Short mmCIF file of C-alpha atoms in Angstrom, two decimals:
data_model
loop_
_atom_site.label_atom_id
_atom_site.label_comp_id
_atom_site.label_asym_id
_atom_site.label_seq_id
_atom_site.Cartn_x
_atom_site.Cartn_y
_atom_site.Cartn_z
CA UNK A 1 97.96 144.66 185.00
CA UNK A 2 96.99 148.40 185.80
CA UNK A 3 95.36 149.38 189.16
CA UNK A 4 93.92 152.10 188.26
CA UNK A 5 91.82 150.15 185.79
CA UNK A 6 90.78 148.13 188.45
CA UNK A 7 87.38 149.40 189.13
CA UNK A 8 86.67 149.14 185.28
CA UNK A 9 86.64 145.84 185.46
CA UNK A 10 83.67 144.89 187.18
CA UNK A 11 80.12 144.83 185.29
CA UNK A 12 78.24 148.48 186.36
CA UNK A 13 77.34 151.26 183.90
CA UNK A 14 80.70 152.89 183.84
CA UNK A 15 82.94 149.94 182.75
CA UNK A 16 80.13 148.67 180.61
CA UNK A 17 80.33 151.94 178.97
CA UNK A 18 83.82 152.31 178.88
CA UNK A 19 83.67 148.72 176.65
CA UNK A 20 81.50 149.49 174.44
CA UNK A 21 84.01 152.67 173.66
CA UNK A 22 86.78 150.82 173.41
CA UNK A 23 85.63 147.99 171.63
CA UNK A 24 84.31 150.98 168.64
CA UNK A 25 87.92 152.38 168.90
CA UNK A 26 89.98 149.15 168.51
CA UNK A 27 87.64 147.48 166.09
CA UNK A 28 87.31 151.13 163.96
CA UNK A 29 91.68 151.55 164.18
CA UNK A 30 91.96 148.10 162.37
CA UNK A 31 89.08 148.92 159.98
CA UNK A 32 90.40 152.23 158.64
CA UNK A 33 93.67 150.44 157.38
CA UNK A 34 91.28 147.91 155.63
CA UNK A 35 89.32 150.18 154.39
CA UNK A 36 91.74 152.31 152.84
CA UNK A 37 92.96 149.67 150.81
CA UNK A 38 89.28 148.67 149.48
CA UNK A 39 89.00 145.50 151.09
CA UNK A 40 85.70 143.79 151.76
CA UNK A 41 85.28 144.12 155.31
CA UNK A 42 86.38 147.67 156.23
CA UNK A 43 85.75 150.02 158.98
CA UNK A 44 82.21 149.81 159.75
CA UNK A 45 82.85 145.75 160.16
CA UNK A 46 85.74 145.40 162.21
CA UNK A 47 83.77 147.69 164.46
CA UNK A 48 80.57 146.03 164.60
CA UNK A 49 81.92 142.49 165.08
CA UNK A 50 84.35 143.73 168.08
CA UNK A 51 81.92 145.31 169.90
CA UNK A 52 79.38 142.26 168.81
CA UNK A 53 82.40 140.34 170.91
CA UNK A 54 82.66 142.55 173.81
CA UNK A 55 78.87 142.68 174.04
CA UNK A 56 78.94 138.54 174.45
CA UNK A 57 81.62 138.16 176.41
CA UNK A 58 79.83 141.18 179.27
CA UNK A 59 75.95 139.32 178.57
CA UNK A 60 78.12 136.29 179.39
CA UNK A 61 79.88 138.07 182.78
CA UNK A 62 75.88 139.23 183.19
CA UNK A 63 74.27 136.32 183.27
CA UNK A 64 76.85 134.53 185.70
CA UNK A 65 77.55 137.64 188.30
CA UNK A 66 74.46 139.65 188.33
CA UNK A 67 71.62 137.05 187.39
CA UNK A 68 73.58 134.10 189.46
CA UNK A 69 72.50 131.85 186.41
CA UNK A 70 74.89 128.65 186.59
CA UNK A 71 76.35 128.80 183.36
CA UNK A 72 79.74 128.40 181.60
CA UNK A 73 80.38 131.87 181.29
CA UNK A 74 83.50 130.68 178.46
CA UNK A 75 80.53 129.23 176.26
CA UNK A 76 79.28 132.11 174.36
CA UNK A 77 82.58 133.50 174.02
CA UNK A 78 83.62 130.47 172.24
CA UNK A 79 80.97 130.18 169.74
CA UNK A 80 82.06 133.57 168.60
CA UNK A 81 85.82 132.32 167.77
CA UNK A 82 84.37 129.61 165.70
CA UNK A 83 81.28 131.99 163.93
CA UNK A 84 83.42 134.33 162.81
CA UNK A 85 84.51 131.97 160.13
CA UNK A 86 81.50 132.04 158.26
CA UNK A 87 82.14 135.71 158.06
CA UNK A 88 85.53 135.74 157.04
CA UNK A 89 85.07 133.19 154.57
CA UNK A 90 83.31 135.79 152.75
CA UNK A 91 86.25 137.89 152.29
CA UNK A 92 88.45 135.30 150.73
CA UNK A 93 87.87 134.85 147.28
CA UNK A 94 89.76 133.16 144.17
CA UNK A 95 90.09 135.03 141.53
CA UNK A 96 89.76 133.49 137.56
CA UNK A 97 93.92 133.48 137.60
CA UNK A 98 94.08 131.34 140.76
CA UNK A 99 94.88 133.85 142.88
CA UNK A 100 93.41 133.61 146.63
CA UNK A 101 92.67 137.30 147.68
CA UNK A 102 91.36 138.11 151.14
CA UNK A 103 93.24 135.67 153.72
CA UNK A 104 94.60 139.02 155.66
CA UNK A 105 91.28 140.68 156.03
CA UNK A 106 89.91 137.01 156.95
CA UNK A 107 92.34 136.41 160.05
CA UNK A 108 92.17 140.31 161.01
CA UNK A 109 88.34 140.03 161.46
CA UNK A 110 88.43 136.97 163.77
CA UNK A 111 91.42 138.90 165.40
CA UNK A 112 89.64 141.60 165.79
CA UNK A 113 86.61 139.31 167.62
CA UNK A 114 89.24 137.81 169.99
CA UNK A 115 90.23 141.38 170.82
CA UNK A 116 86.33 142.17 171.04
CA UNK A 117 85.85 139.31 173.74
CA UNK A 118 89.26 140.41 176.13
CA UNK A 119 87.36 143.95 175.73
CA UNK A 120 84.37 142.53 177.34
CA UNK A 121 86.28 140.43 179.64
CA UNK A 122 87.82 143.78 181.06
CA UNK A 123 91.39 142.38 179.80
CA UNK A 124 91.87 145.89 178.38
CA UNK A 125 95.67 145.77 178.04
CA UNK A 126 95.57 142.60 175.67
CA UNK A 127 93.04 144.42 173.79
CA UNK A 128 95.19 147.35 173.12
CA UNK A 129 98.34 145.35 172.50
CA UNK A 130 96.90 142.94 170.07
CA UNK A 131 94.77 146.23 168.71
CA UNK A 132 98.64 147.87 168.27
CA UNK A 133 100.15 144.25 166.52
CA UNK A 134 97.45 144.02 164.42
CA UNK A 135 97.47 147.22 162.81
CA UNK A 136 101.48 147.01 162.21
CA UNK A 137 100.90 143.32 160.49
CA UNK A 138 98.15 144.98 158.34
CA UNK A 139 100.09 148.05 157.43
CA UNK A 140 103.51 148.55 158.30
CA UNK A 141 104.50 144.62 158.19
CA UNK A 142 102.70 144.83 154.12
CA UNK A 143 105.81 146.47 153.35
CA UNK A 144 108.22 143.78 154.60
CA UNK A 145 106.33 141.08 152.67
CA UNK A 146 106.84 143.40 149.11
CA UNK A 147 110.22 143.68 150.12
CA UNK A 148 110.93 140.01 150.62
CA UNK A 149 108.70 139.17 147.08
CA UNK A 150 110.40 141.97 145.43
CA UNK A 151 113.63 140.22 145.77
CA UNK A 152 112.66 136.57 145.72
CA UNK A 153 114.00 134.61 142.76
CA UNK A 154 111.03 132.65 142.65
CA UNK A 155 107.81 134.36 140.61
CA UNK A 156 104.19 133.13 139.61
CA UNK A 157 103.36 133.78 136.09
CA UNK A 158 99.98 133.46 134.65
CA UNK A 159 99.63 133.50 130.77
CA UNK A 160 96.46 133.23 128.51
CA UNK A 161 97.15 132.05 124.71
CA UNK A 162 94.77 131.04 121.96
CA UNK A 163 96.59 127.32 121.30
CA UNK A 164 97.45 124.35 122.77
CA UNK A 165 101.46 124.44 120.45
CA UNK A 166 101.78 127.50 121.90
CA UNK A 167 103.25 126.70 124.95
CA UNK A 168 106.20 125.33 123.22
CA UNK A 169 107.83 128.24 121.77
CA UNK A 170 107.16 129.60 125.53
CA UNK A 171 109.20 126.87 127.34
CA UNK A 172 111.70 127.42 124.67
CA UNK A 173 111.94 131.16 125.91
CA UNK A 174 112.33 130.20 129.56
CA UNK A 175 115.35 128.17 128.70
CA UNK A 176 117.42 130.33 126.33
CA UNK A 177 116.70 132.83 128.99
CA UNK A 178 118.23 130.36 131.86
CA UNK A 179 114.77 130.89 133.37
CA UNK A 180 114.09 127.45 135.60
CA UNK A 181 110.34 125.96 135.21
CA UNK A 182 109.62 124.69 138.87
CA UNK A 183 105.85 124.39 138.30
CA UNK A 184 102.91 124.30 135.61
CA UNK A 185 99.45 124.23 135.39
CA UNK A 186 97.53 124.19 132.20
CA UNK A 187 93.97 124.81 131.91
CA UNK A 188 91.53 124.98 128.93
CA UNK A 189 88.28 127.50 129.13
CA UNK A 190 84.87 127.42 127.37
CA UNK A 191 84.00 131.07 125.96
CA UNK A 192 81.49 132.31 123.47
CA UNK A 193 81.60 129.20 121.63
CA UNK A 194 85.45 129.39 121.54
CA UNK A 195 88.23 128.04 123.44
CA UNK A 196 90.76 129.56 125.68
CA UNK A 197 94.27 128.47 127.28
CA UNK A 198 95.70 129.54 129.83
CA UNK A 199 99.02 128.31 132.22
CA UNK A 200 100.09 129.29 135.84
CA UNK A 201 103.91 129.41 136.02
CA UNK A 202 106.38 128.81 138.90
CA UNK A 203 109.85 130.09 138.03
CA UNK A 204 113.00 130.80 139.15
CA UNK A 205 114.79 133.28 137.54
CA UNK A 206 117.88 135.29 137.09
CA UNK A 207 117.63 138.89 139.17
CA UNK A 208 120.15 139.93 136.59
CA UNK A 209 117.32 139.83 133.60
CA UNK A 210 114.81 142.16 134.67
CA UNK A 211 111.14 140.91 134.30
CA UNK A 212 109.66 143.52 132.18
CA UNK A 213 111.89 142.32 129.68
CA UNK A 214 110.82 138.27 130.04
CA UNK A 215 107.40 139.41 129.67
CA UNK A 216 107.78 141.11 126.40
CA UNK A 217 109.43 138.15 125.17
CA UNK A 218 106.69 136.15 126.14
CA UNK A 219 103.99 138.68 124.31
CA UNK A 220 106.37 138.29 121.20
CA UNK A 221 105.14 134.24 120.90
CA UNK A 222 102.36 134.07 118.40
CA UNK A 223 98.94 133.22 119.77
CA UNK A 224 100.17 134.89 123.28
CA UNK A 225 97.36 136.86 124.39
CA UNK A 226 98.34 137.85 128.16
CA UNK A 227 100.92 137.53 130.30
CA UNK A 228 100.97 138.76 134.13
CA UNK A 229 103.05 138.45 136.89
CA UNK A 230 101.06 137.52 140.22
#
């Protein structure tokens, strides 16, 4: 722990002050990353819900030290880790190809609450260290995870065809291409009086056949309307 911050700890105008600053900061340094890849909840969020944090955990400090009110000082500060789930539930959403988009921004907002609440607690070096991991896992770490999927044998394929004997001819592709079905799920959609297919794939395939050329394959099956890697 710092000395010298020593004095910023306790609950006057100057370290209340000096919260509310770095609360903006830390919550706006996680938001720009967010917001720069068009997330949901970008820089003006992370912001307000960090210093909505810091601001419960110091009325919390407030209430205890300077109004001598015998409460559990811990209490408000827990109701935020558990409310900030209704907010970051509103980030996640699944798309129409079962995808689940969101879960990163989700788990960076009540991060970025935790961080919010050791602001207002006057733990100001967690703050900044979590502040610092955060951004890396939300930017820098992003490229380690494309890395690792970029050389995974194992891909997700969704496909959208206009017939149920379709998906024959498709399996036959996958094996005279020694591609290895590990998973399938087959769906049926209602559209405009019409009918739609469509399958989610789990494969493992051979590094040595490059994907762009699987999927063209897979576009030459009649009744193929779509395919997409995910």
């Amino acid at each position: 722990m710092l000395k010298m911050l020593d004095p910023l700890r306790e609950i006057n105008f100057y370290s209340v002050a000096f919260r509310m600053i770095l609360a903006c900061i830390c919550g706006g340094i996680i938001g720009i990353e967010r917001e720069y890849k068009h997330r949901p909840a970008g820089f003006r969020t992370h912001i307000l819900i960090c210093l909505g944090a810091s601001m419960t955990t110091m009325t919390s400090q407030y209430l205890s030290l300077v109004m001598n009110y015998t409460t559990d000082i811990s209490r408000l500060g827990a109701q935020v880790i558990s409310g900030i789930g209704f907010i970051g539930a509103g980030t996640i959403i699944v798309t129409k190809r079962q995808r689940v988009k969101g879960l990163t921004t989700a788990s960076g907002l009540w991060t970025v609450a935790i961080v919010g609440l050791a602001i207002g607690a006057g733990f100001y070096e967690g703050a900044v260290y979590a502040s610092v991991g955060i951004f890396l896992a939300e930017s820098i770490f992003t490229r380690v995870g494309h890395y690792v999927q970029k050389y995974s044998p194992e891909i997700n394929v969704y496909l959208e065809y206009t017939e149920r004997k379709c998906l024959k001819p498709v399996l036959q592709v996958y094996r005279e291409n020694n591609v290895k079905v590990l998973d399938i799920e087959v769906a049926k959609a209602s559209e405009n009086g019409g009918s739609r297919f469509y399958a989610m794939f789990t494969l493992r395939i051979n590094r040595d056949r490059a994907e762009q050329q699987l999927e063209k394959l897979l576009m030459n099956v009649t009744g193929v309307n779509l395919v997409e890697k995910l």
